[in-house]
Every structure is written in C-alpha cells, then in structure tokens.
XYZ file of N, CA and C in Angstrom:
828
model
N -19.368 19.394 15.306
C -19.067 18.587 14.053
C -20.492 18.521 13.399
N -20.107 18.783 11.963
C -21.421 18.481 11.030
C -21.199 17.407 10.127
N -22.217 16.372 10.403
C -22.132 15.025 9.749
C -23.182 15.121 8.265
N -22.741 14.591 7.386
C -23.334 14.535 6.027
C -23.221 13.162 5.579
N -24.439 12.765 5.207
C -24.535 11.288 4.718
C -24.468 11.170 3.330
N -23.650 10.103 2.723
C -23.540 10.050 1.323
C -24.212 8.607 1.068
N -25.436 8.450 0.394
C -26.258 7.033 0.332
C -26.156 6.630 -0.959
N -26.118 5.227 -1.095
C -26.242 4.622 -2.469
C -26.420 3.269 -2.298
N -26.721 2.382 -3.067
C -26.569 0.782 -2.962
C -25.203 0.525 -3.322
N -24.886 -0.715 -2.642
C -23.410 -1.313 -2.814
C -23.286 -1.293 -4.426
N -21.944 -0.945 -4.673
C -21.493 -1.090 -6.092
C -22.001 -0.001 -6.939
N -22.450 1.053 -6.707
C -22.806 2.029 -7.499
C -22.158 3.289 -7.600
N -20.825 3.132 -7.015
C -19.887 4.329 -7.050
C -19.681 5.220 -6.182
N -20.142 4.670 -4.719
C -20.170 5.801 -3.713
C -18.542 6.442 -3.488
N -17.779 5.387 -3.191
C -16.408 5.482 -2.979
C -15.723 6.299 -3.908
N -16.257 5.908 -5.193
C -15.372 6.766 -6.436
C -15.526 8.219 -6.352
N -17.088 8.544 -5.964
C -17.423 9.940 -6.168
C -17.341 10.548 -4.614
N -16.637 9.908 -3.849
C -16.703 10.561 -2.397
C -15.837 11.756 -2.301
N -14.666 11.542 -2.980
C -13.776 12.660 -3.000
C -14.289 14.089 -3.708
N -14.871 13.683 -4.813
C -15.712 14.809 -5.396
C -16.549 15.474 -4.602
N -17.331 14.707 -3.768
C -18.570 15.126 -3.092
C -17.753 15.941 -1.835
N -16.687 15.582 -1.289
C -16.151 15.997 -0.134
C -15.331 17.310 -0.580
N -14.751 17.318 -1.782
C -14.032 18.561 -2.247
C -15.213 19.643 -2.700
N -15.990 19.325 -3.219
C -17.128 20.314 -3.652
C -17.691 20.892 -2.457
N -18.002 20.254 -1.205
C -18.197 21.013 0.072
C -17.539 21.077 1.169
N -16.166 21.255 0.640
C -15.012 21.617 1.781
C -15.164 20.569 2.791
N -15.210 19.261 2.582
C -15.192 18.373 3.834
C -14.066 17.617 3.895
N -13.331 17.654 4.964
C -11.875 17.017 4.880
C -11.707 15.912 5.422
N -12.780 15.205 6.190
C -12.749 13.800 6.741
C -13.953 12.995 6.091
N -13.576 11.673 5.785
C -14.428 10.857 5.033
C -14.463 9.580 5.983
N -15.694 8.702 6.347
C -15.631 7.474 6.765
C -16.284 6.494 5.719
N -15.403 5.525 5.400
C -15.713 4.804 4.225
C -15.497 3.305 4.663
N -16.354 2.286 4.780
C -15.941 1.020 5.056
C -14.997 0.965 6.115
N -15.224 1.354 7.326
C -14.395 1.156 8.372
C -13.047 1.998 8.479
N -12.942 3.011 7.558
C -11.507 3.726 7.206
C -12.021 5.232 7.767
N -11.131 5.775 8.456
C -11.257 7.287 8.601
C -10.262 7.956 7.613
N -10.613 8.733 6.794
C -9.840 9.330 5.652
C -9.565 10.741 5.866
N -8.804 11.253 6.110
C -8.387 12.971 6.742
C -7.353 13.613 5.679
N -7.871 14.388 5.046
C -6.967 15.010 4.045
C -6.085 14.267 2.975
N -7.024 13.195 2.619
C -6.287 12.166 1.514
C -5.497 11.313 2.401
N -5.639 11.039 3.445
C -4.780 9.909 4.260
C -5.483 9.009 4.947
N -5.284 8.031 5.466
C -6.024 6.992 6.292
C -5.347 7.351 7.736
N -6.099 7.878 8.707
C -5.764 8.071 9.923
C -6.123 7.206 11.094
N -7.102 6.192 10.558
C -7.645 5.290 11.646
C -8.699 4.187 10.741
N -8.533 3.158 11.803
C -9.466 2.157 11.143
C -8.772 1.087 10.107
N -9.704 0.019 9.880
C -9.013 -0.979 8.835
C -10.051 -1.149 7.812
N -9.663 -1.315 6.611
C -10.857 -1.376 5.489
C -11.529 -2.760 5.859
N -13.027 -2.586 5.621
C -13.620 -3.889 5.260
C -13.594 -4.583 4.139
N -12.888 -3.997 3.113
C -12.716 -4.839 1.985
C -11.260 -5.561 2.128
N -10.708 -5.217 3.250
C -9.456 -6.122 3.536
C -9.951 -7.384 4.691
N -11.298 -7.549 4.734
C -11.544 -8.489 5.420
C -11.803 -10.011 4.734
N -11.729 -11.160 5.286
C -11.939 -12.348 4.818
C -13.152 -12.873 4.270
N -14.217 -12.135 4.720
C -15.498 -12.759 4.241
C -16.448 -11.295 4.383
N -17.803 -11.521 3.757
C -18.647 -10.572 3.797
C -19.474 -10.142 5.091
N -19.519 -11.102 6.051
C -20.176 -10.939 7.266
C -19.062 -10.010 8.072
N -17.974 -10.103 8.057
C -16.717 -9.675 8.749
C -16.711 -8.130 8.347
N -16.733 -8.002 6.883
C -16.724 -6.911 6.266
C -17.767 -5.618 6.831
N -18.973 -6.457 6.689
C -20.315 -5.662 7.297
C -20.033 -5.239 8.668
N -19.620 -5.833 9.473
C -19.471 -5.617 10.864
C -18.297 -4.530 10.885
N -17.300 -4.612 10.221
C -16.044 -3.624 10.264
C -16.828 -2.492 9.827
N -17.767 -2.313 8.653
C -18.075 -1.034 8.136
C -19.161 -0.377 9.289
N -19.679 -1.128 10.087
C -20.626 -0.424 10.879
C -20.067 -0.277 12.493
N -18.814 -0.740 12.509
C -18.071 -0.463 13.766
C -18.685 -1.339 15.079
N -19.265 -2.745 14.670
C -19.836 -3.421 15.606
C -18.990 -3.810 16.803
N -17.455 -3.957 16.748
C -16.788 -4.186 17.541
C -16.231 -2.951 18.422
N -16.497 -3.133 19.697
C -16.263 -1.822 20.707
C -14.993 -1.393 20.464
N -13.852 -1.981 20.200
C -12.525 -1.739 20.420
C -12.275 -0.899 19.017
N -13.072 -1.396 17.796
C -12.751 -0.521 16.606
C -13.513 0.822 16.593
N -14.723 0.821 17.332
C -15.383 2.050 17.382
C -14.531 3.103 18.706
N -14.025 2.474 19.486
C -13.358 3.451 20.443
C -12.054 3.994 19.635
N -11.507 3.208 18.795
C -10.170 3.684 18.128
C -10.575 4.844 17.118
N -11.807 4.765 16.482
C -12.386 5.701 15.502
C -12.772 6.881 16.485
N -13.400 6.750 17.489
C -13.841 7.826 18.411
C -12.519 8.887 18.682
N -11.496 8.340 19.226
C -10.356 8.812 19.456
C -9.620 9.639 18.167
N -9.732 8.845 17.305
C -9.101 9.635 15.954
C -9.973 10.856 15.578
N -11.238 10.749 15.817
C -12.053 11.818 15.400
C -11.810 13.044 16.330
N -11.851 12.629 17.604
C -11.584 13.857 18.515
C -10.061 14.482 18.185
N -9.133 13.613 17.766
C -7.965 14.062 17.520
C -7.904 15.255 16.426
N -8.501 14.804 15.066
C -8.372 15.437 14.037
C -9.129 16.756 14.193
N -10.259 16.768 14.931
C -11.069 17.919 15.106
C -11.744 18.471 14.003
N -12.253 17.714 13.042
C -12.813 18.263 11.668
C -14.066 18.677 11.934
N -14.386 19.934 11.241
C -15.505 20.644 11.318
C -16.833 19.826 10.608
N -16.308 19.169 9.390
C -17.300 18.542 8.649
C -16.950 17.044 8.463
N -17.722 15.913 8.245
C -17.452 14.693 7.940
C -18.460 13.991 7.136
N -17.888 13.392 6.205
C -18.938 12.714 5.197
C -18.850 11.236 5.519
N -19.993 10.778 5.793
C -20.044 9.171 6.158
C -20.942 8.658 5.073
N -20.270 7.424 4.561
C -20.829 6.862 3.518
C -21.549 5.526 3.932
N -22.688 5.130 3.142
C -23.530 3.892 3.675
C -24.479 3.588 2.410
N -25.018 2.318 2.703
C -25.968 1.850 1.569
C -27.257 2.202 1.816
N -27.665 2.880 3.109
C -28.759 3.474 3.348
C -28.680 4.315 4.559
N -29.710 5.184 4.884
C -29.773 6.056 5.990
C -29.518 5.413 7.162
N -30.185 4.273 7.339
C -30.242 3.451 8.537
C -28.832 2.979 8.871
N -28.132 2.526 7.971
C -26.724 2.148 8.079
C -25.841 3.215 8.586
N -25.953 4.443 7.877
C -25.239 5.584 8.320
C -25.480 5.797 9.876
N -26.953 6.074 10.172
C -27.308 6.267 11.516
C -26.584 5.382 12.584
N -26.356 3.924 12.091
C -26.006 3.094 13.024
C -24.570 3.306 13.221
N -23.860 3.823 12.300
C -22.498 4.369 12.232
C -22.235 5.353 13.339
N -23.141 6.395 12.999
C -22.877 7.604 13.807
C -23.438 7.090 15.336
N -24.207 6.233 15.601
C -24.582 5.780 17.030
C -23.359 5.146 17.530
N -22.808 4.004 16.731
C -21.547 3.721 17.305
C -20.418 4.541 17.622
N -20.205 5.630 16.934
C -19.038 6.473 17.245
C -19.608 7.649 17.964
N -20.750 7.849 18.421
C -21.311 8.829 19.167
C -21.385 10.269 18.371
N -21.620 10.087 17.005
C -21.704 11.245 16.245
C -23.132 11.782 15.963
N -23.401 12.994 15.716
C -24.614 13.534 15.545
C -25.212 13.154 14.083
N -26.359 12.683 14.059
C -27.146 12.045 12.932
C -26.697 13.226 11.781
N -26.668 12.698 10.609
C -26.383 13.650 9.417
C -27.510 14.633 9.458
N -27.100 15.928 9.157
C -27.906 17.230 8.762
C -28.522 17.097 7.529
N -27.744 16.353 6.702
C -28.144 16.390 5.092
C -27.737 14.872 4.623
N -28.493 14.439 3.681
C -28.122 13.169 2.858
C -28.048 13.537 1.513
N -26.944 13.252 0.875
C -26.812 13.242 -0.452
C -26.853 11.890 -1.293
N -27.601 11.776 -2.308
C -27.894 10.319 -2.733
C -26.793 10.092 -4.126
N -26.374 9.134 -4.255
C -25.485 8.756 -5.552
C -26.052 9.397 -6.619
N -27.492 9.133 -6.940
C -28.020 9.679 -7.874
C -27.717 11.216 -8.395
N -27.266 11.806 -7.312
C -27.445 13.444 -7.445
C -25.872 13.792 -7.899
N -25.095 12.739 -7.947
C -23.610 13.186 -8.529
C -23.395 12.261 -9.503
N -24.059 11.244 -9.736
C -23.511 10.269 -10.786
C -24.750 9.945 -11.756
N -24.268 9.478 -12.976
C -25.311 9.169 -14.129
C -25.770 7.699 -14.074
N -27.038 7.495 -14.611
C -27.165 6.164 -14.584
C -26.515 5.167 -15.246
N -25.953 5.925 -16.340
C -24.714 4.826 -17.086
C -23.693 4.595 -16.125
N -23.019 5.892 -15.512
C -21.908 5.517 -14.556
C -22.093 4.425 -13.552
N -23.510 4.532 -12.994
C -23.548 3.625 -11.934
C -23.867 2.225 -12.206
N -24.310 2.053 -13.533
C -24.441 0.653 -14.408
C -22.982 -0.001 -14.585
N -22.107 0.928 -14.991
C -20.762 0.381 -15.330
C -20.122 0.144 -14.008
N -20.323 0.823 -12.902
C -19.806 0.511 -11.603
C -20.191 -0.677 -11.039
N -21.547 -1.064 -11.226
C -22.261 -2.199 -10.568
C -21.842 -3.500 -11.491
N -21.543 -3.321 -13.000
C -21.076 -4.399 -13.505
C -19.552 -4.725 -13.350
N -18.752 -3.712 -12.947
C -17.523 -3.951 -12.543
C -17.328 -4.727 -11.373
N -18.217 -4.304 -10.399
C -18.404 -4.843 -8.861
C -18.859 -6.382 -9.222
N -19.655 -6.735 -9.955
C -20.329 -7.922 -9.943
C -19.561 -8.956 -10.777
N -19.001 -8.372 -11.845
C -18.085 -9.542 -12.752
C -16.638 -9.404 -12.536
N -16.143 -8.208 -11.932
C -14.682 -8.366 -11.735
C -14.283 -8.088 -10.110
N -15.355 -8.012 -9.189
C -14.886 -7.899 -7.686
C -14.086 -6.554 -7.643
N -14.524 -5.519 -8.440
C -13.637 -4.213 -8.269
C -14.393 -3.392 -7.348
N -13.471 -2.930 -6.207
C -13.806 -1.972 -5.175
C -12.914 -0.779 -5.258
N -13.463 0.295 -4.849
C -12.759 1.497 -4.784
C -12.441 1.947 -3.509
N -11.282 2.260 -2.965
C -11.031 2.930 -1.868
C -10.638 4.418 -2.153
N -11.019 5.524 -1.543
C -10.777 6.936 -1.972
C -9.493 7.442 -1.468
N -8.320 6.967 -1.819
C -7.085 7.259 -1.226
C -5.958 6.947 -2.435
N -4.879 7.677 -2.623
C -3.812 7.171 -3.403
C -3.310 5.748 -3.109
N -3.029 5.003 -3.978
C -2.327 3.744 -3.937
C -1.205 3.535 -3.024
N -0.470 4.530 -2.984
C 0.877 4.394 -2.151
C 0.436 4.605 -0.665
N -0.508 5.623 -0.468
C -1.122 5.739 0.976
C -1.699 4.380 1.375
N -2.544 3.736 0.503
C -3.202 2.489 0.825
C -2.169 1.175 1.282
N -1.105 1.229 0.678
C -0.176 0.037 0.615
C 0.241 -0.457 2.183
N 0.473 0.414 2.934
C 0.746 0.281 4.336
C -0.319 -0.349 5.094
N -1.616 -0.072 4.515
C -2.822 -0.622 5.425
C -3.518 -1.692 4.935
N -3.436 -1.940 3.596
C -4.236 -2.953 2.932
C -3.471 -4.141 2.705
N -3.873 -5.362 3.039
C -3.072 -6.674 2.648
C -3.543 -7.442 1.635
N -4.762 -6.928 0.977
C -5.480 -7.803 0.002
C -4.570 -7.781 -1.312
N -5.318 -7.723 -2.380
C -4.642 -7.732 -3.759
C -4.849 -6.393 -4.393
N -4.022 -5.538 -4.523
C -3.999 -4.130 -5.090
C -4.224 -4.403 -6.563
N -5.328 -3.882 -7.298
C -5.197 -4.168 -8.711
C -4.551 -2.732 -9.511
N -4.918 -1.750 -9.257
C -4.600 -0.551 -10.160
C -5.019 0.588 -9.156
N -4.406 1.687 -9.696
C -4.989 3.081 -9.375
C -5.720 3.709 -10.390
N -6.606 4.745 -10.185
C -7.440 5.323 -11.137
C -7.484 6.670 -10.744
N -7.389 7.618 -11.819
C -7.550 9.259 -11.660
C -8.754 9.400 -12.352
N -9.377 10.521 -11.706
C -10.753 11.110 -12.262
C -10.428 12.791 -12.339
N -11.034 13.284 -13.089
C -11.097 14.771 -13.043
C -12.293 15.454 -12.572
N -12.466 16.459 -11.804
C -13.632 17.147 -11.391
C -13.469 18.578 -11.920
N -14.541 18.925 -12.839
C -14.615 20.450 -13.300
C -15.933 20.879 -12.470
N -15.634 22.043 -11.550
C -16.605 22.603 -10.968
C -17.454 23.475 -11.802
N -18.881 23.207 -11.850
C -19.758 23.955 -12.547
C -19.295 24.607 -13.936
N -18.755 23.552 -14.642
C -18.518 23.877 -15.913
C -17.177 24.495 -16.232
N -16.642 25.221 -15.190
C -15.424 26.080 -15.406
C -14.217 25.220 -15.923
N -13.218 26.127 -16.349
C -12.111 25.593 -16.888
C -11.080 24.877 -15.989
N -11.228 25.192 -14.828
C -10.386 24.679 -13.818
C -10.592 23.364 -13.188
N -9.852 22.401 -13.430
C -10.136 20.996 -13.252
C -9.126 20.425 -11.885
N -9.852 19.648 -11.157
C -8.929 19.069 -10.123
C -8.946 17.532 -10.517
N -7.717 17.046 -10.027
C -7.376 15.367 -10.335
C -7.626 14.742 -8.944
N -8.226 13.639 -8.927
C -8.352 12.619 -7.833
C -7.718 11.356 -7.976
N -6.987 10.768 -7.128
C -6.579 9.348 -7.372
C -7.215 8.514 -6.398
N -7.847 7.387 -6.866
C -8.251 6.368 -6.097
C -7.553 5.090 -6.158
N -7.726 4.063 -5.294
C -7.037 2.890 -5.371
C -8.218 1.628 -5.730
N -8.056 0.747 -6.683
C -8.923 -0.097 -7.043
C -8.446 -1.502 -6.447
N -9.282 -2.341 -5.476
C -8.920 -3.391 -5.006
C -9.826 -4.430 -5.284
N -9.232 -5.709 -5.089
C -10.377 -6.685 -5.379
C -10.181 -7.481 -3.916
N -11.170 -7.424 -2.952
C -11.093 -8.012 -1.821
C -11.189 -9.495 -1.707
N -10.678 -10.349 -0.924
C -10.654 -11.703 -0.850
C -11.974 -12.220 -1.069
N -13.006 -11.619 -0.103
C -14.580 -12.322 -0.298
C -15.169 -12.053 -1.499
N -14.564 -11.344 -2.453
C -15.216 -11.265 -3.892
C -15.185 -12.228 -4.627
N -14.217 -13.252 -4.439
C -14.003 -14.575 -4.939
C -14.866 -15.499 -4.712
N -15.913 -15.414 -3.696
C -16.588 -16.355 -3.132
C -18.085 -16.151 -3.651
N -18.151 -14.910 -4.358
C -19.551 -14.968 -4.949
C -20.527 -14.224 -3.883
N -21.756 -14.469 -4.009
C -22.755 -13.876 -3.190
C -23.225 -14.740 -1.941
N -23.270 -14.236 -0.846
C -23.804 -15.288 0.294
C -25.054 -14.856 0.502
N -26.041 -15.950 0.566
C -27.490 -15.817 0.687
C -27.901 -16.695 1.778
N -28.826 -16.050 2.629
C -29.063 -16.910 3.799
C -30.804 -17.210 3.415
N -31.075 -18.208 3.837
C -32.495 -18.871 3.715
C -33.363 -17.970 4.614
N -34.585 -18.120 4.305
C -35.662 -17.435 5.055
C -35.526 -17.993 6.566
N -35.463 -19.608 6.438
C -35.433 -20.295 7.611
C -34.234 -19.922 8.662
N -33.105 -19.668 8.192
C -32.019 -19.277 9.009
C -32.360 -18.066 9.721
N -32.922 -17.223 8.868
C -33.470 -15.796 9.359
C -34.516 -16.010 10.535
N -35.359 -16.727 10.258
C -36.480 -16.959 11.244
C -35.947 -17.772 12.405
N -35.174 -18.523 12.364
C -34.409 -19.192 13.514
C -33.645 -18.328 14.488
N -32.903 -17.296 13.774
C -31.990 -16.446 14.607
C -33.095 -15.320 15.396
N -34.018 -14.929 14.720
C -35.120 -14.213 15.512
C -35.748 -14.831 16.688
N -36.077 -16.184 16.395
C -36.979 -16.798 17.488
C -36.002 -17.014 18.457
N -34.864 -17.468 18.377
C -33.752 -17.551 19.340
C -33.574 -16.225 20.007
N -33.641 -15.225 19.609
C -33.179 -14.089 20.308
C -34.414 -13.611 21.145
N -35.643 -13.851 20.846
C -36.907 -13.786 21.296
C -37.016 -14.498 22.543
N -36.648 -15.856 22.403
C -36.692 -16.858 23.510
C -35.532 -16.314 24.628
N -34.654 -15.801 24.130
C -33.687 -15.614 25.159
C -34.107 -14.163 26.376
N -35.019 -13.526 25.365
C -35.372 -12.040 26.240
C -36.463 -12.648 27.239
N -36.104 -12.092 28.446
C -36.879 -12.334 29.688
C -38.107 -11.450 29.345
N -39.247 -12.097 29.928
C -40.598 -11.204 29.871
C -41.670 -11.398 28.809
N -40.978 -12.373 27.857
C -41.828 -12.653 26.607
C -42.404 -14.050 26.845
N -43.573 -14.453 26.871
C -44.314 -15.608 27.116
C -44.413 -16.372 25.812
N -44.818 -15.736 24.709
C -45.148 -16.300 23.389
C -44.886 -15.524 22.285
N -44.241 -16.049 21.220
C -44.025 -15.511 19.859
C -45.268 -15.844 19.047
N -46.319 -15.037 19.045
C -47.609 -15.255 18.192
C -47.269 -15.463 16.940
N -46.674 -14.311 16.297
C -46.377 -14.268 14.778
C -45.049 -13.798 14.371
N -44.541 -14.098 13.353
C -43.187 -13.542 12.794
C -43.065 -13.619 11.467
N -42.815 -12.594 10.675
C -42.687 -12.434 9.258
C -41.580 -11.487 9.036
N -40.602 -12.417 8.262
C -39.395 -11.439 7.689
C -39.561 -11.381 6.234
N -39.305 -10.145 5.699
C -39.362 -9.809 4.226
C -37.936 -9.350 3.786
N -37.375 -9.895 2.652
C -35.858 -9.326 2.264
C -36.403 -8.224 1.406
N -35.679 -7.121 1.176
C -35.807 -6.088 0.486
C -35.362 -6.400 -0.970
N -36.151 -6.009 -1.884
C -35.970 -6.402 -3.301
C -34.776 -5.785 -3.952
N -34.282 -4.741 -3.521
C -33.290 -3.829 -4.106
C -31.907 -4.691 -4.053
N -31.336 -4.771 -5.029
C -30.044 -5.514 -4.979
C -29.095 -4.766 -4.043
N -28.402 -5.684 -3.363
C -27.105 -5.328 -2.729
C -27.468 -4.581 -1.477
N -28.645 -4.497 -1.044
C -28.844 -3.439 0.080
C -28.872 -4.347 1.441
N -28.919 -5.833 1.304
C -28.933 -6.503 2.459
C -29.917 -6.185 3.656
N -30.874 -5.495 3.228
C -32.091 -4.866 4.037
C -33.312 -5.926 4.463
N -33.496 -6.017 5.678
C -34.800 -6.715 6.045
C -35.828 -5.924 6.699
N -36.965 -6.520 6.571
C -38.212 -6.174 7.306
C -38.521 -7.156 8.267
N -38.655 -6.795 9.376
C -39.127 -8.000 10.765
C -40.537 -7.324 11.192
N -41.392 -8.309 11.121
C -42.824 -7.948 11.851
C -42.919 -9.098 12.695
N -43.226 -8.667 13.980
C -43.648 -9.872 15.120
C -44.681 -9.397 15.964
N -45.609 -10.238 16.451
C -46.236 -9.992 17.508
C -46.061 -11.011 18.767
N -46.241 -10.390 20.048
C -46.078 -11.120 21.298
C -47.094 -11.130 22.174
N -46.743 -12.062 23.174
C -47.636 -12.053 24.372
C -46.679 -11.970 25.557
N -46.845 -10.983 26.429
C -45.707 -10.731 27.095
C -46.233 -10.856 28.706
N -45.333 -10.934 29.635
C -45.660 -11.185 30.897
C -46.276 -10.158 31.698
N -47.270 -10.386 32.591
C -48.035 -9.211 33.134
C -47.027 -8.423 33.996
N -47.171 -7.113 34.015
C -46.025 -6.311 34.918
C -45.000 -5.854 34.202
N -44.691 -6.159 32.976
C -43.454 -5.975 32.199
C -43.573 -4.314 31.957
N -42.363 -3.707 31.679
C -42.380 -2.449 31.164
C -42.281 -2.608 29.773
N -43.370 -2.369 28.993
C -43.430 -2.688 27.650
C -42.270 -1.686 26.716
N -42.284 -0.467 27.136
C -41.395 0.208 26.406
C -39.708 -0.104 26.733
N -39.457 -0.624 27.814
C -37.936 -1.198 28.060
C -38.043 -2.465 27.511
N -38.911 -3.509 27.384
C -38.843 -4.640 26.785
C -38.695 -4.475 25.314
N -39.645 -3.893 24.623
C -39.447 -3.519 23.049
C -38.149 -3.072 22.743
N -37.678 -2.019 23.461
C -36.290 -1.657 23.242
C -35.258 -2.401 23.256
N -35.382 -3.189 24.403
C -34.139 -4.273 24.498
C -34.166 -5.337 23.383
N -35.471 -5.623 23.136
C -35.826 -6.892 21.997
C -35.166 -6.306 20.452
N -35.649 -5.094 20.370
C -35.224 -4.403 19.037
C -33.479 -4.277 18.965
N -32.859 -3.923 19.985
C -31.594 -3.959 19.941
C -30.865 -5.335 19.788
N -31.586 -6.262 20.544
C -30.919 -7.613 20.502
C -31.297 -8.383 18.842
N -32.288 -8.314 18.316
C -32.578 -8.598 16.980
C -31.901 -8.051 15.961
N -31.606 -6.699 15.999
C -30.504 -5.849 15.118
C -29.154 -6.633 15.072
N -28.698 -6.707 16.460
C -27.282 -6.998 16.704
C -27.144 -8.338 16.142
N -28.158 -9.516 16.540
C -27.783 -10.842 16.108
C -27.957 -11.116 14.644
N -28.717 -10.256 14.085
C -28.869 -10.301 12.518
C -27.766 -9.803 12.020
N -27.194 -8.471 11.987
C -25.983 -8.039 11.796
C -24.811 -8.902 12.096
N -24.859 -9.423 13.388
C -23.442 -9.942 13.509
C -23.349 -11.349 12.868
N -24.377 -12.055 12.639
C -24.526 -13.523 12.247
C -24.409 -13.577 10.757
N -25.217 -12.489 9.974
C -25.362 -12.617 8.555
C -24.886 -11.384 7.916
N -24.487 -10.328 8.443
C -24.121 -9.242 7.853
C -25.054 -8.484 7.159
N -26.402 -8.590 7.494
C -27.669 -8.042 6.991
C -28.110 -7.197 7.913
N -28.823 -6.144 7.460
C -29.326 -5.216 8.512
C -30.795 -5.097 8.416
N -31.414 -4.751 9.531
C -32.614 -4.542 9.923
C -33.114 -3.290 9.405
N -33.790 -3.082 8.461
C -34.129 -1.626 8.084
C -35.605 -1.281 8.728
N -36.396 -2.346 8.827
C -37.701 -2.158 9.459
C -38.121 -3.132 10.527
N -38.358 -2.932 11.687
C -38.778 -3.704 12.737
C -39.949 -3.140 13.384
N -41.002 -4.144 13.338
C -42.401 -3.787 13.935
C -42.708 -4.828 14.994
N -42.908 -4.362 16.153
C -43.194 -5.309 17.324
C -44.455 -4.804 17.967
N -45.422 -5.986 17.818
C -46.928 -5.573 18.189
C -47.019 -6.439 19.621
N -47.478 -5.937 20.765
C -47.874 -6.558 21.758
C -49.231 -7.097 21.606
N -49.791 -8.430 21.416
C -50.907 -8.737 21.217
C -51.663 -9.006 22.322
N -50.936 -9.673 23.490
C -51.711 -10.212 24.717
C -50.649 -9.902 25.968
N -51.325 -10.186 27.033
C -50.584 -10.095 28.320
C -51.099 -11.338 29.194
N -49.928 -11.981 29.479
C -50.420 -13.377 30.358
C -49.905 -13.111 31.658
N -50.642 -13.665 32.561
C -50.464 -13.887 34.034
C -50.009 -15.084 34.479
N -48.545 -15.222 34.645
C -48.010 -16.455 34.933
C -48.496 -16.893 36.267
N -48.877 -18.278 36.499
C -49.070 -18.801 37.926
C -47.968 -19.295 38.461
C-alpha cells in the first residue's frame, strides 16, 4: 500500500480539498479525523467531530485507543486499496496515525498550500473560528447514519483538471461538533510541566530530573509542543532503552490528557549516579 500524507494546520480546508487531491491522484481511500472513507463511503471508524470534547477528538483522530486501531486495521486489510491519503495537522501526527495502524510512512507529503489559495484558507479558518464549521468529505446522506452531532448543511464544489472543460462535482458535509461550542481549551505551562514531571517520576532508572523546559509552538491550531529535559540516571541502565521508554510515555501522557502533541522531544543524560 502506498501512503500519501496531506498536511495543513487545523481549519485551513484539508477535509474540503481531500476529495480533490484524492481524485487528482487516483486515490480511493482517505483517513480523516478517525474515519476511513473508501470510494466516497464511510467503511470504518467514528468521526472525531462527533466526540464531546477536544481531548477525545484528538485521541480519536490519532487512534490512541487500541480497539479503534484494530477496527481500522481490519477495514484497511478488507478493502485492499493501493493508495491511501492520510490527513493531519503535521507530519508528526500523520506518522503517529501510520504507526498506530501499522501503515508504511508516507512516500510523499502534500501541503494544503499546494492545493488552496491564501484567500480560501483564510475563509476556511474564519468559518472554523467564528461558526465552528467542520467539513467531512462524504455526502450528507452517507454521513447521517454515522454522525450524531448537529448536521448543518451539504456543500458542493467543482474541480476542473488543468483548465480543461470537463468538471467533476464533489459533495461534502458541513457539521458543527459539540466541542465547538465551548471555545478553545488552553492548558497552562504549569499543568504541562506537572504532567511531564509525573511521567519521569514513574519511570524506573531515573534518579533526578535536572532540567525541564516546555515550549508551545506559536502556529495557531497546531497543538504542538517542544520538550527539552536533562536527567541523572542510575548507573548500569541501558540508556537507549530508558530514553525510548520515556519518550513514548511522555508523548502518550501529553496526548491522552491534553490532546496536544509532542513535536520535538530532546532528552539529555547529564549525569550517572551510583545508588548506595
């Protein structure tokens, strides 16, 4: 199976343009916000836009729950598609989805800027921020049996290939998720620091956390973090195994608790201690 990533910040129109990208590249299957869409029909998963809050929505989108990942893996095996388009707000998010579903990492990444204009992206972001409008790239009639939120409308768009006269029409569904009514959820630096410190404390082999810095990425709607830490570890520990376990634990705790993603994680072993 060939995997292709479609990357862009939240609210810039990825789902709206997904069908066009798939059509243009002869891709029959799309993974978008927890759903597997095959030949314009939902064949597995449940939409993150149907979750009650943003944290649940993020966990759904990256298949954090093993049961959800298993259902999706079985569905992918069943349809046997040659090409798969995976949507995400960053390459890191798409790689996490691929890892959860045992998919090969994308051979190619397409950015939203390649298929949309700055004006269209600005309009999409304004509709997301002011009206809570989200797009799901399937017809409304197909979505009604899967989505239990508030269906707003359907929208149709035309695609003209390379300026040719032939046009193809796509129908999308516009929804307003429950969590869009609650505004933006923000976690303070203190909460994030506490989560990481707790995770480090639970990991055997670490004697002391010498330094911890967390930086939120400035780009809007990316939910990305950079974490930089320095450790004192117990003498005799397998450093490669220890840092690998810690990396997975920190990423899991941050993602599960806050819905944010760790885009950059730097772990420095500053000292080794011999415990008496």
